[in-house]
Coordinates of C-alpha atoms and ligand atoms in Angstrom, one line a residue:
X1 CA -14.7 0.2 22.7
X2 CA -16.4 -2.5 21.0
X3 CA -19.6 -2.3 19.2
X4 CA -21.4 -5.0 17.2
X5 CA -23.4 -4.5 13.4
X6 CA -24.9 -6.8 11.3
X7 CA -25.6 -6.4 7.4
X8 CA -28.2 -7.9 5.7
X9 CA -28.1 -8.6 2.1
X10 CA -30.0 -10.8 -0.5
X11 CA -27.8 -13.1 -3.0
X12 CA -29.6 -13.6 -6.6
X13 CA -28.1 -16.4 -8.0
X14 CA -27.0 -19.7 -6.6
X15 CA -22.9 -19.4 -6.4
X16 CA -22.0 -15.8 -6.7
X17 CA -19.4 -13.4 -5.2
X18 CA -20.8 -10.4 -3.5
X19 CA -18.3 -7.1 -2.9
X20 CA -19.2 -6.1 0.8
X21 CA -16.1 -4.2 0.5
X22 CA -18.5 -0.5 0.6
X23 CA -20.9 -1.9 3.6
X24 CA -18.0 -2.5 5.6
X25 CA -15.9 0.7 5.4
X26 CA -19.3 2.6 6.1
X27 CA -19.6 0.8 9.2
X28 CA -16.3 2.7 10.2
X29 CA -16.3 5.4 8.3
X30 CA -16.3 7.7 11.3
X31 CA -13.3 6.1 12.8
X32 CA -10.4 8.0 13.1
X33 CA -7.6 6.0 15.1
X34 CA -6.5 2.7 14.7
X35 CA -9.0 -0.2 14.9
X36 CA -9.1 -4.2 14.0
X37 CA -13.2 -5.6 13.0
X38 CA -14.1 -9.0 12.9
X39 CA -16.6 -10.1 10.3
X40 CA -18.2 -13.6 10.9
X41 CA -20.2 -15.9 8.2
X42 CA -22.7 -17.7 10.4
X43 CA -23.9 -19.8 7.7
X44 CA -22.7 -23.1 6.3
X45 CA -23.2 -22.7 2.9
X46 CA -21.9 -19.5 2.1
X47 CA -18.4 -18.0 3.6
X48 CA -15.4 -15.4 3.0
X49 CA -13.2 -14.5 0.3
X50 CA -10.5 -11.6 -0.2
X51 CA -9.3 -10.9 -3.4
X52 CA -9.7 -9.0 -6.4
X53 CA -12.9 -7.7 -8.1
X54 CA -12.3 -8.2 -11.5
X55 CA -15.3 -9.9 -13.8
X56 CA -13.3 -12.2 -15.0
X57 CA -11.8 -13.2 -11.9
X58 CA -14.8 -13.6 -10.3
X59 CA -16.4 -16.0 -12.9
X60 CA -13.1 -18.3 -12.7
X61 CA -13.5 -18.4 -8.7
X62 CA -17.5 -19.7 -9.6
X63 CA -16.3 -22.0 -12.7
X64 CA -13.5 -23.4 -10.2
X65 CA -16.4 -23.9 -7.4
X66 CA -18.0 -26.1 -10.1
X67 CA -15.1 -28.4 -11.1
X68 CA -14.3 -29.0 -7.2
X69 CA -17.5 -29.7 -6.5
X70 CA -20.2 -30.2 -9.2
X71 CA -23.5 -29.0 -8.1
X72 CA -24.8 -32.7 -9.2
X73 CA -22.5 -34.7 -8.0
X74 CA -23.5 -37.4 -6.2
X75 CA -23.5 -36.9 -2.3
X76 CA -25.1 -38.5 0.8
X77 CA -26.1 -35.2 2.1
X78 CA -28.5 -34.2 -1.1
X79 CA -30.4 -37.7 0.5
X80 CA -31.9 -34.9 3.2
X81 CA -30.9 -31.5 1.2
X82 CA -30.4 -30.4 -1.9
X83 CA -27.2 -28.6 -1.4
X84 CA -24.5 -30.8 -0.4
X85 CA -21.8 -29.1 -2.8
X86 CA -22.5 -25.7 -1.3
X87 CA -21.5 -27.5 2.2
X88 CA -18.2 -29.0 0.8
X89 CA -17.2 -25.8 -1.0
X90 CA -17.7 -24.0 2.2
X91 CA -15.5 -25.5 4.1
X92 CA -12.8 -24.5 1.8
X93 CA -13.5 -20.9 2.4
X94 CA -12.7 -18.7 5.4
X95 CA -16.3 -18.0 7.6
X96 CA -14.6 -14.9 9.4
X97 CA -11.6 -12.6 8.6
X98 CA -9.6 -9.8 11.2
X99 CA -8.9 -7.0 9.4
X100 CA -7.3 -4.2 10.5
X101 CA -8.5 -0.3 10.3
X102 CA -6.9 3.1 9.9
X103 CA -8.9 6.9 8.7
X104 CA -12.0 4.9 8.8
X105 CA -11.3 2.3 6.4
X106 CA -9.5 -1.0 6.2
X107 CA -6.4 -1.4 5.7
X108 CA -7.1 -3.6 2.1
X109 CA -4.5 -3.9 -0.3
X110 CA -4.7 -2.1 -3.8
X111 CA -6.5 -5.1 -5.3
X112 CA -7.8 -6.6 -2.5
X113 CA -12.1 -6.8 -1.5
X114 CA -13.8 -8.4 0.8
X115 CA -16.3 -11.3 -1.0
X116 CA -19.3 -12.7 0.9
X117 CA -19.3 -16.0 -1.0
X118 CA -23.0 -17.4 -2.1
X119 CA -22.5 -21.2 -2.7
X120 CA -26.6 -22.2 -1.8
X121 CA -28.8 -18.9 -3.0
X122 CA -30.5 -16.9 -3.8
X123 CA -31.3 -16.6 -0.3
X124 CA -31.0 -13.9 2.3
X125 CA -27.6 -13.4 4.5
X126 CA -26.4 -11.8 7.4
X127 CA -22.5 -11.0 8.1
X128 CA -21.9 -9.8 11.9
X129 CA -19.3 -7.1 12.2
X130 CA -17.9 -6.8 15.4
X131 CA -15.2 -3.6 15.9
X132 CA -12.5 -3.0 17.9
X133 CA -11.8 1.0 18.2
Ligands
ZN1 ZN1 -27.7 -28.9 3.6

């Protein structure tokens, strides 16, 4: 069977990592057997990351965002927008993962979470998850 959800969440600052690791697993919680889900990024200024959820971590994955591409650097793209470096760190990032599911949860290493990836907020989002059971 497949089925299709969608979360909704609202970022707060303008580059931030967001643990969507809990939304997820409760859109499989009552999964029992074997599964694979999908989760898609439709945006183009925001995207994926799997790693670990430490503070500290986290703020060197924003600091690094900033030295790759400063947020006033000096871009054809901020001519129409204001948001050129969110674009250009995007596509560095994944906009969809497969991950596999087992006893209604994925199948996530110890220290591994799933990160939507705010590069442009605060703003709202939307993540489509699309299961496979
Ligand atoms: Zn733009």
């Amino acid at each position: 069977m497949i089925r299709q959800s969608h979360v909704y969440l609202e970022s707060k600052k303008r580059r931030e990592l967001i643990d969507i690791t809990k939304e997820i697993n409760s859109l499989i919680a009552g999964e029992k057997g074997p599964g694979l889900l999908n989760i898609y990024v439709p945006h183009t200024t925001a995207g994926l990351i799997i790693n670990e959820n430490e503070s500290g971590l986290k703020d060197d994955i924003v600091n690094l965002f900033e030295k790759l591409a400063p947020k006033n650097g000096d871009y054809k793209h901020n001519l129409v927008d204001s948001n050129a470096d969110a674009h250009l760190l995007s596509i560095f990032l994944k906009n969809n993962a497969s991950i596999p599911f087992s006893d209604g949860k994925m199948m996530l290493g110890t220290w591994q979470s799933v990160f939507l990836a705010e590069l442009d907020g605060p703003r709202q989002r939307q993540i489509i998850i699309t299961i496979i059971s």
